XYZ file of N, CA and C in Angstrom:
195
model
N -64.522 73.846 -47.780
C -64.301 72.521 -48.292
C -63.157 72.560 -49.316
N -62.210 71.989 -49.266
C -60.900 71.358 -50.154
C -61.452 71.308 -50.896
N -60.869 71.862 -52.005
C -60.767 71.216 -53.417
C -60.231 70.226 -54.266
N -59.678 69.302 -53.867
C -59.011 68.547 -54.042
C -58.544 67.953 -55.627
N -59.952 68.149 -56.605
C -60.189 67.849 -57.781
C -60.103 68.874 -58.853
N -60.013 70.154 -58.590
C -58.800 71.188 -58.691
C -57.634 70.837 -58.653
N -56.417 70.448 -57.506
C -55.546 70.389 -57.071
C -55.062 68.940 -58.201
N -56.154 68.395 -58.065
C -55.199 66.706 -58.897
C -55.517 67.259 -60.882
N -56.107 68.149 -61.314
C -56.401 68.355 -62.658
C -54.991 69.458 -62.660
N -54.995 70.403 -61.618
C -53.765 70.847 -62.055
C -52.546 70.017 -61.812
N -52.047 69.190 -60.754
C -51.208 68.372 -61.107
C -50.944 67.658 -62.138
N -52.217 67.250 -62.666
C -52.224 65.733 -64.107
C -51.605 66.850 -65.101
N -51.569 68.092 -64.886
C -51.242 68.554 -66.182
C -49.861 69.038 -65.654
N -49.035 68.680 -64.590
C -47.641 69.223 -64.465
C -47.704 70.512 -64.136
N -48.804 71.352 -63.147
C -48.473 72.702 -63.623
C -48.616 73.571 -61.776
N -47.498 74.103 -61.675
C -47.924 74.280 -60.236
C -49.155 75.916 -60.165
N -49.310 76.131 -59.155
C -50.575 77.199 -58.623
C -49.789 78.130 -59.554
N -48.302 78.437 -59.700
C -48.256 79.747 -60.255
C -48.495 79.552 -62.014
N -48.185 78.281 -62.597
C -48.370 78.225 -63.892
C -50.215 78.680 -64.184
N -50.764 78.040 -63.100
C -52.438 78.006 -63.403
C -52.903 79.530 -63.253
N -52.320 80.421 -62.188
C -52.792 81.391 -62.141
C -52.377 82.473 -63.269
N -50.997 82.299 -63.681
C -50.620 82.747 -64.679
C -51.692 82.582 -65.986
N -51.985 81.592 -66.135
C -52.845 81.115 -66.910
C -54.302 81.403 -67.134
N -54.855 81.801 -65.930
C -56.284 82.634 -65.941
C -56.112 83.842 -65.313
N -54.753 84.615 -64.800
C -54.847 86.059 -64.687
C -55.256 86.743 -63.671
N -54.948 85.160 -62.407
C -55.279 85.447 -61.144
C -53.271 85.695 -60.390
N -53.252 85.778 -59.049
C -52.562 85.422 -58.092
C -52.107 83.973 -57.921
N -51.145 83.846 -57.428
C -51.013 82.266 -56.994
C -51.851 81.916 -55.546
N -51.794 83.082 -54.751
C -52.610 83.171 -53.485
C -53.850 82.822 -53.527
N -54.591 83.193 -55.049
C -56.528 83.051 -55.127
C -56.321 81.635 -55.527
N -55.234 80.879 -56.422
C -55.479 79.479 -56.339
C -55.372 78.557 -55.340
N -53.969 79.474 -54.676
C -54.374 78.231 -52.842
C -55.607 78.231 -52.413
N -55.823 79.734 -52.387
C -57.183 79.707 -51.384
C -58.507 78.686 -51.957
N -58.240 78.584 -53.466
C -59.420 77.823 -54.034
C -58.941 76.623 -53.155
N -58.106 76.121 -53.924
C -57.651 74.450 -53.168
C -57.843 74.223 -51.979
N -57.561 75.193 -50.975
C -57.814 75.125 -49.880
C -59.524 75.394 -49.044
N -60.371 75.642 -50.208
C -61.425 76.153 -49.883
C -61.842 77.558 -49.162
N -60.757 78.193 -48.799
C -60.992 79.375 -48.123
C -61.633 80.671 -49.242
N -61.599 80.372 -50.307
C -61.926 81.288 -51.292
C -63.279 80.673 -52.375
N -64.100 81.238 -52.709
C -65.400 80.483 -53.825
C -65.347 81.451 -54.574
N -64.419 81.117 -55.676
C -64.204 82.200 -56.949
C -65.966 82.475 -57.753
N -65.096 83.396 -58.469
C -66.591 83.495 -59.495
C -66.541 82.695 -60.056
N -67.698 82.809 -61.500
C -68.473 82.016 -62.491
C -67.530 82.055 -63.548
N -67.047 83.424 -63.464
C -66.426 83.693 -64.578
C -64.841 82.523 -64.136
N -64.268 82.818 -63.604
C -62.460 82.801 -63.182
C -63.192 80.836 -62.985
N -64.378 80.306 -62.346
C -64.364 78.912 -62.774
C -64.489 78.140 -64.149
N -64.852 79.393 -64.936
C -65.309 78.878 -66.439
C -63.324 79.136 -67.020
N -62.870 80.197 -66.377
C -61.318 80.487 -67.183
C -60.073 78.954 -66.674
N -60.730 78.616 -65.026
C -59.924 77.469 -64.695
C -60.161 76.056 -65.406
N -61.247 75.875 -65.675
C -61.898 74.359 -66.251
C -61.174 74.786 -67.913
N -61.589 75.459 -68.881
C -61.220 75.733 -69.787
C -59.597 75.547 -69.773
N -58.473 76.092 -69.160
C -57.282 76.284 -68.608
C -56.662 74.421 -68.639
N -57.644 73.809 -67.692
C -57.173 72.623 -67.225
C -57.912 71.362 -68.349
N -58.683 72.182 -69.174
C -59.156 70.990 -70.287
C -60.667 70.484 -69.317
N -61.430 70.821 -68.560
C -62.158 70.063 -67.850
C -63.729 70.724 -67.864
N -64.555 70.181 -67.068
C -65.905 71.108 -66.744
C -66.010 71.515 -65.853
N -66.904 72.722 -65.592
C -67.287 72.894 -64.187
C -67.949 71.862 -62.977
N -68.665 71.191 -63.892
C -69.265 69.871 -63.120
C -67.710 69.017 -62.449
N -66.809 68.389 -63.254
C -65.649 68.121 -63.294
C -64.623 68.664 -62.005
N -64.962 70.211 -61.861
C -64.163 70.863 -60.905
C -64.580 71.558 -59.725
N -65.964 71.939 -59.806
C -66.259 72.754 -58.655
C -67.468 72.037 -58.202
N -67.987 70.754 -58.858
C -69.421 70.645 -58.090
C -69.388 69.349 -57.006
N -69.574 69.468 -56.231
C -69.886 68.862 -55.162
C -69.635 67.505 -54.918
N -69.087 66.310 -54.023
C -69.257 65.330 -54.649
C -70.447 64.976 -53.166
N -71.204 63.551 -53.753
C -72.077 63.641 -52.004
C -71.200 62.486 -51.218
């Protein structure tokens, strides 16, 4: 499943996959794959992205119905 709400929190902040990954100490590759859903990071690297982007985990990784 897309992430999509990832993808628009890092946009609102101007910052492309490589600024964000730079930013929590990943790849630019582990942030496509988030956005793209092909990847379900840890607990940890979702607590370093929400923090990163100003947001919550609820905010970024949870589900919408």
């Amino acid at each position: 499943m897309k992430n999509l709400k990832l993808k628009a929190a890092r946009a609102g902040k101007d910052w492309s996959q490589q600024d964000l990954a730079n930013e929590v100490g990943v790849s630019r590759q582990t942030i496509s794959a988030i956005e793209k859903g092909n990847y379900n990071p840890s607990v940890n690297l979702c607590i370093k992205i929400c923090k990163s982007l100003g947001n919550t985990l609820d905010d970024l990784f949870w589900p919408d119905d």
